[in-house]
Amino acid sequence: MAAAEFWYEFASTYSYPAAMRVASLAEERSVALGWRPFLLGPIFAAQGWRDSPFNIYPAKGRYMWRDMQRVCDGLELPLKRPDPFPQNSLLAARAALALEGEERANFSRQVYAAEFGEGLPIADRAVIAALLAKLGLDPEAVLGRAESDANKARLKAECARAAELGIIGAPCIVTDDREVFWGNDRLEQGLDWAAGRRA
Amino acid sequence: MAAAEFWYEFASTYSYPAAMRVASLAEERSVALGWRPFLLGPIFAAQGWRDSPFNIYPAKGRYMWRDMQRVCDGLELPLKRPDPFPQNSLLAARAALALEGEERANFSRQVYAAEFGEGLPIADRAVIAALLAKLGLDPEAVLGRAESDANKARLKAECARAAELGIIGAPCIVTDDREVFWGNDRLEQGLDWAAGRRA
């Protein structure tokens, strides 16, 4: 079966609609999808950015928020801007990485729905714990695994892998032959590529 | 009839496939298309950039060139990287603005084909003159109009208008109700919006 990876960052706005769309797009193409949470912070820092480019460049931010509204309207997804933006996504990324398979995918969608659908602060441990409980998981057990040294090291390795793949933003589809497709608007092309439909 | 504007910059890589696709996409949707050449330089300068972000941020540049290759392969368009990149696009933009209607659209497609299909230096007056001659136009007459004070001022006004519209990159589709859709991969959505298909 064809396979692809979905690389996403919880602070990333366009990763929200992408996370909501990607599973069914992969299924339609019979592509097995791996969910790969990571942090853009180290990648942005390497470019000299210490904040979201949407904050550093206000015109870019204005464009993005208007575009996100249109994208979410088109998908009938609610959009509420979290404050502050971007949210610190470290805990959410660690928790996602401490889960596997469908649990990771379900938790990740819940995080995005809370953050960008309801505007909730995902840096808040109680918010993450409540989302885990909602999924029938034991919040303290998952957060304990999330904050273990092994899991922290694993997230660092994932970030290093993202940089090595040439990832410069989120979300991305990465194929087995190391092609990177960046953007919510490129999911279809990336998954088509993974499925062997390259026209 | 529904209408939309296609804003493009001759130095912009993604404007090349966009310019080759946009007329038929607009026609399919019965959208009357206005071709609006402009310069990104002043917009980039306002963000503190004195070069293409694809040069300032090498990882972004590597991603873009690989992505452009895939995009052009998919459209069966040749791709040859012009040297230097980006090309100075001032003369081409002035010449395009000195033409109207189909002549402007045809000339613009020829410029992109020369620059990114053949890797020719479009900052070179002889290259632009040859493209004009190929279209059956009088190169000296068009270049004379292109470099008139009135046309230079007109291009400046177009750049100011782009900034005012919130344009932050090229290409863009701009609709009558001032919605901006940025990117070769957003032409369809922008033209759908213009045509009144907003789902």
XYZ file of C-alpha atoms in Angstrom:
398
model
C 0.000 0.000 0.000
C 1.193 3.489 -0.840
C 2.217 5.579 2.160
C 2.793 9.228 3.019
C 3.526 11.352 6.062
C 1.509 14.323 7.257
C 3.827 16.758 9.072
C 2.023 19.330 11.174
C 2.619 21.946 13.865
C -0.082 22.738 16.406
C 0.635 26.474 16.303
C 0.197 26.549 12.526
C -3.070 27.983 11.261
C -3.226 26.179 7.927
C -2.463 22.877 9.680
C -5.965 23.139 11.195
C -8.034 22.730 7.997
C -5.383 20.322 6.712
C -5.709 18.070 9.780
C -9.461 18.024 9.314
C -9.216 17.087 5.610
C -6.198 14.865 5.298
C -7.486 11.516 6.564
C -10.336 11.276 4.070
C -8.127 12.539 1.231
C -5.598 9.800 2.027
C -8.307 7.156 2.281
C -9.790 8.142 -1.106
C -6.377 7.475 -2.640
C -5.646 4.317 -0.589
C -2.619 5.993 0.958
C -1.598 4.895 4.475
C -0.985 8.105 6.398
C 1.538 8.633 9.190
C 0.866 11.620 11.473
C 4.105 13.469 12.306
C 3.756 16.321 14.814
C 6.774 18.636 14.986
C 7.769 22.166 15.955
C 8.486 24.923 13.469
C 10.318 27.010 16.085
C 13.787 25.587 15.394
C 13.257 25.890 11.631
C 12.083 29.512 11.920
C 14.961 30.285 14.305
C 17.403 29.005 11.682
C 15.954 31.667 9.327
C 16.390 34.351 11.970
C 12.730 34.499 12.992
C 11.852 34.567 16.678
C 8.097 34.891 16.124
C 5.553 33.726 13.554
C 6.204 35.308 10.145
C 2.513 36.245 10.267
C 3.350 38.534 13.192
C 6.734 39.712 11.906
C 5.172 40.727 8.565
C 1.768 42.293 9.336
C 0.616 42.381 5.690
C 1.288 38.634 5.494
C -0.682 38.149 8.717
C -3.649 40.161 7.435
C -3.707 38.121 4.248
C -3.476 34.828 6.149
C -6.319 35.537 8.573
C -8.662 36.610 5.776
C -7.658 33.582 3.724
C -8.112 31.234 6.705
C -11.631 32.610 7.166
C -12.467 31.819 3.543
C -10.859 28.366 3.748
C -12.703 27.509 6.975
C -16.001 28.883 5.628
C -15.592 26.668 2.582
C -15.070 23.612 4.782
C -17.763 24.673 7.282
C -15.177 24.760 10.058
C -15.510 27.329 12.835
C -12.585 29.765 13.165
C -11.713 31.625 16.338
C -8.321 33.268 16.647
C -6.443 32.089 19.757
C -4.870 34.739 21.956
C -1.920 34.966 22.063
C -1.100 33.896 18.542
C 0.839 31.764 17.973
C 0.105 29.453 20.872
C 2.990 27.631 22.502
C 2.547 24.170 21.010
C 5.237 22.260 22.902
C 2.997 20.352 25.308
C 0.471 19.455 22.602
C 3.247 18.172 20.327
C 4.765 16.086 23.110
C 1.356 14.635 24.001
C 0.575 13.800 20.370
C 3.925 12.071 20.003
C 3.242 10.030 23.144
C 0.174 8.565 21.406
C 0.180 6.258 18.394
C -1.986 5.533 15.362
C -5.612 6.610 15.465
C -5.272 7.957 19.015
C -2.664 10.406 17.794
C -4.776 11.450 14.818
C -7.919 11.868 16.934
C -6.106 13.811 19.631
C -4.478 16.059 17.015
C -7.828 16.919 15.425
C -9.226 17.673 18.897
C -6.334 20.016 19.638
C -6.908 21.946 16.404
C -10.668 22.130 16.988
C -10.070 23.502 20.500
C -7.370 25.958 19.445
C -8.712 27.383 16.191
C -12.379 26.361 16.382
C -12.923 27.532 19.960
C -9.897 29.774 20.520
C -8.783 27.798 23.583
C -5.208 28.107 24.947
C -3.546 24.805 24.063
C -0.430 25.737 26.034
C -2.616 25.235 29.124
C -2.085 21.816 30.685
C -5.722 21.651 31.846
C -6.941 22.174 28.260
C -4.764 19.338 26.968
C -5.774 17.093 29.881
C -9.460 17.720 29.163
C -9.001 16.809 25.490
C -7.262 13.569 26.447
C -10.058 12.721 28.895
C -12.644 13.438 26.196
C -10.969 10.779 24.061
C -11.252 8.262 26.894
C -7.534 8.409 27.667
C -5.935 8.799 31.098
C -4.619 12.394 31.037
C -1.993 11.962 33.743
C -0.644 8.768 32.217
C -0.377 10.328 28.748
C 1.130 13.584 30.035
C 3.604 11.566 32.091
C 4.753 9.734 28.958
C 4.658 13.023 27.018
C 7.084 14.687 29.405
C 9.441 11.768 29.812
C 13.026 12.376 28.744
C 12.664 9.737 26.049
C 9.642 11.464 24.505
C 11.253 14.914 24.715
C 14.270 13.515 22.889
C 12.001 11.904 20.316
C 10.326 15.245 19.549
C 13.731 16.876 19.130
C 14.674 14.125 16.700
C 11.427 14.689 14.770
C 12.255 18.400 14.451
C 15.738 17.566 13.209
C 14.230 15.141 10.703
C 11.835 17.840 9.458
C 14.732 20.216 8.842
C 16.683 17.454 7.108
C 13.702 16.769 4.809
C 13.747 20.439 3.785
C 10.476 21.263 5.505
C 10.118 25.056 5.798
C 6.532 25.395 6.999
C 3.454 23.413 7.961
C 1.506 21.433 7.032
C 3.465 19.218 4.640
C 2.879 15.927 2.902
C 6.102 13.952 2.561
C 6.199 10.946 0.267
C 8.308 7.787 0.432
C 10.603 9.186 -2.246
C 11.161 12.300 -0.073
C 9.076 14.752 -2.037
C 7.756 17.553 0.166
C 4.460 19.307 -0.609
C 3.908 22.342 1.579
C 0.523 23.806 2.375
C -3.083 22.953 3.046
C -3.696 23.658 -0.635
C -1.155 21.006 -1.705
C -2.456 18.005 0.242
C -4.193 16.601 -2.810
C -1.100 16.889 -4.998
C 1.145 15.331 -2.358
C -1.217 12.420 -1.801
C -1.706 11.993 -5.553
C 2.074 11.762 -5.859
C 2.212 9.178 -3.052
C -0.512 7.181 -4.789
C 1.485 7.169 -8.005
C -0.766 9.599 -9.882
C 1.843 12.101 -10.945
C 0.192 13.777 -13.910
C -20.155 39.215 -16.859
C -18.115 38.362 -13.787
C -14.653 39.901 -13.716
C -11.342 39.402 -11.945
C -7.814 40.740 -12.086
C -4.661 38.681 -12.505
C -1.773 40.457 -10.756
C 1.643 39.183 -11.771
C 5.344 40.023 -11.523
C 7.732 38.987 -14.289
C 10.472 38.026 -11.805
C 8.123 35.694 -9.941
C 8.580 32.002 -10.584
C 5.059 30.848 -9.744
C 3.633 33.610 -11.952
C 5.015 31.625 -14.932
C 2.752 28.537 -14.677
C -0.058 30.816 -13.507
C 0.219 33.024 -16.596
C 0.101 29.935 -18.796
C -3.021 28.555 -17.059
C -5.085 31.545 -16.082
C -6.758 32.522 -19.370
C -8.377 29.140 -19.920
C -9.395 28.858 -16.246
C -11.100 32.257 -16.491
C -12.784 31.347 -19.765
C -14.138 28.082 -18.310
C -15.830 30.160 -15.597
C -16.960 32.977 -17.916
C -14.848 35.443 -15.963
C -13.477 38.472 -17.835
C -9.822 38.718 -16.868
C -7.754 41.888 -16.530
C -3.967 41.407 -16.680
C -2.199 43.604 -14.129
C 1.607 43.538 -14.243
C 3.312 45.034 -11.208
C 6.584 44.953 -9.280
C 7.048 43.143 -5.986
C 10.224 45.104 -5.184
C 8.488 47.942 -3.311
C 6.332 45.450 -1.379
C 9.331 43.325 -0.421
C 11.305 46.462 0.501
C 8.493 47.441 2.887
C 9.088 44.103 4.639
C 12.820 44.762 4.858
C 13.798 42.450 2.000
C 16.296 43.670 -0.587
C 16.382 40.400 -2.524
C 13.969 37.576 -3.334
C 12.923 35.693 -0.182
C 13.931 32.579 -2.149
C 17.521 33.876 -2.059
C 17.395 35.318 1.464
C 16.106 32.007 2.865
C 17.994 29.216 1.038
C 15.767 26.402 2.400
C 12.750 28.238 0.989
C 14.550 28.600 -2.317
C 15.433 24.907 -2.491
C 11.828 23.968 -1.797
C 10.516 26.391 -4.405
C 12.796 25.230 -7.229
C 11.924 21.574 -6.629
C 8.246 22.430 -6.398
C 8.415 24.534 -9.571
C 9.955 21.573 -11.389
C 7.054 19.347 -10.317
C 4.464 22.007 -11.187
C 5.991 22.614 -14.628
C 6.367 18.867 -15.288
C 2.677 18.438 -14.460
C 1.743 21.157 -16.959
C 4.310 19.987 -19.527
C 6.013 23.372 -19.390
C 9.797 23.589 -19.819
C 11.698 25.053 -16.860
C 15.104 26.671 -17.104
C 16.383 28.771 -14.243
C 17.372 32.272 -15.397
C 20.717 33.599 -14.230
C 20.801 35.799 -12.256
C 17.665 35.017 -10.325
C 15.564 37.007 -9.864
C 15.716 38.853 -13.158
C 15.225 42.599 -13.173
C 11.650 42.834 -14.420
C 11.257 46.592 -14.747
C 11.492 46.869 -18.532
C 9.191 43.873 -19.103
C 6.604 45.299 -16.709
C 6.723 48.708 -18.373
C 6.380 47.138 -21.822
C 3.434 44.967 -20.729
C 1.691 47.985 -19.273
C 2.203 49.880 -22.544
C 0.129 47.216 -24.307
C -3.566 46.537 -23.821
C -5.937 43.581 -23.852
C -4.868 40.463 -25.729
C -1.583 42.047 -26.786
C -0.639 42.467 -23.141
C -1.640 38.905 -22.277
C 0.218 37.449 -25.271
C 3.333 39.487 -24.614
C 3.273 38.489 -20.927
C 3.083 34.788 -21.747
C 5.982 35.238 -24.193
C 8.087 36.937 -21.530
C 7.505 34.069 -19.077
C 8.226 31.433 -21.733
C 11.498 33.183 -22.592
C 12.559 33.759 -18.984
C 11.615 30.486 -17.285
C 11.151 28.192 -20.288
C 14.390 29.167 -22.042
C 16.282 30.916 -19.232
C 16.711 34.125 -21.273
C 17.619 37.430 -19.576
C 14.445 39.515 -19.737
C 16.266 42.547 -18.340
C 17.984 42.689 -21.725
C 16.368 45.219 -24.057
C 17.186 43.116 -27.114
C 15.347 40.108 -25.634
C 12.220 42.187 -24.978
C 12.444 43.798 -28.426
C 12.665 40.361 -30.058
C 9.572 39.154 -28.196
C 7.624 42.228 -29.307
C 8.714 41.706 -32.916
C 7.667 38.040 -32.715
C 4.157 39.228 -31.813
C 4.070 41.458 -34.902
C 4.492 44.642 -32.863
C 6.901 47.491 -33.534
C 9.531 47.088 -30.783
C 10.795 50.651 -30.856
C 7.307 52.117 -30.770
C 6.234 49.912 -27.848
C 9.470 50.495 -25.916
C 9.130 54.231 -26.528
C 5.664 54.180 -24.986
C 6.901 51.835 -22.233
C 9.577 54.284 -21.157
C 7.487 57.422 -21.388
C 7.062 59.374 -18.175
C 3.332 58.690 -18.253
C 3.821 54.925 -18.433
C 6.506 54.950 -15.730
C 4.102 56.832 -13.461
C 1.349 54.384 -14.354
C 3.474 51.426 -13.248
C 4.265 53.205 -9.978
C 0.538 53.693 -9.433
C -0.083 50.006 -10.140
C 2.492 49.034 -7.495
C 0.856 51.366 -4.985
C -2.504 49.853 -5.837
C -1.135 46.334 -5.260
C 0.135 47.303 -1.811
C -3.199 48.952 -1.025
C -5.050 45.766 -2.002
C -2.909 43.846 0.515
C -0.991 41.924 -2.142
C 2.106 40.353 -0.573
C 3.326 38.090 -3.358
C 2.618 37.013 -6.909
C 0.610 35.810 -8.675
C -2.723 36.913 -7.237
C -6.320 36.828 -8.343
C -8.223 39.888 -7.112
C -12.000 39.914 -7.328
C -14.433 42.825 -7.704
C -15.203 42.648 -3.988
C -11.460 43.016 -3.236
C -10.741 39.454 -2.193
C -7.110 38.507 -2.831
C -6.089 34.917 -3.610
C -2.329 34.463 -3.615
C -0.518 31.722 -5.475
C -0.545 29.653 -8.617
C -2.348 27.006 -6.576
C -5.197 29.398 -5.705
C -6.153 30.593 -9.206
C -9.105 28.221 -9.344
C -10.471 29.324 -5.980
C -10.075 33.006 -6.817
C -11.794 32.619 -10.166
C -14.523 30.477 -8.594
C -15.104 33.267 -6.116
C -15.266 35.824 -8.935
C -17.778 33.619 -10.759
C -19.976 33.471 -7.677
C -19.198 29.836 -6.812
C -18.081 30.346 -3.240
C -18.540 26.902 -1.729
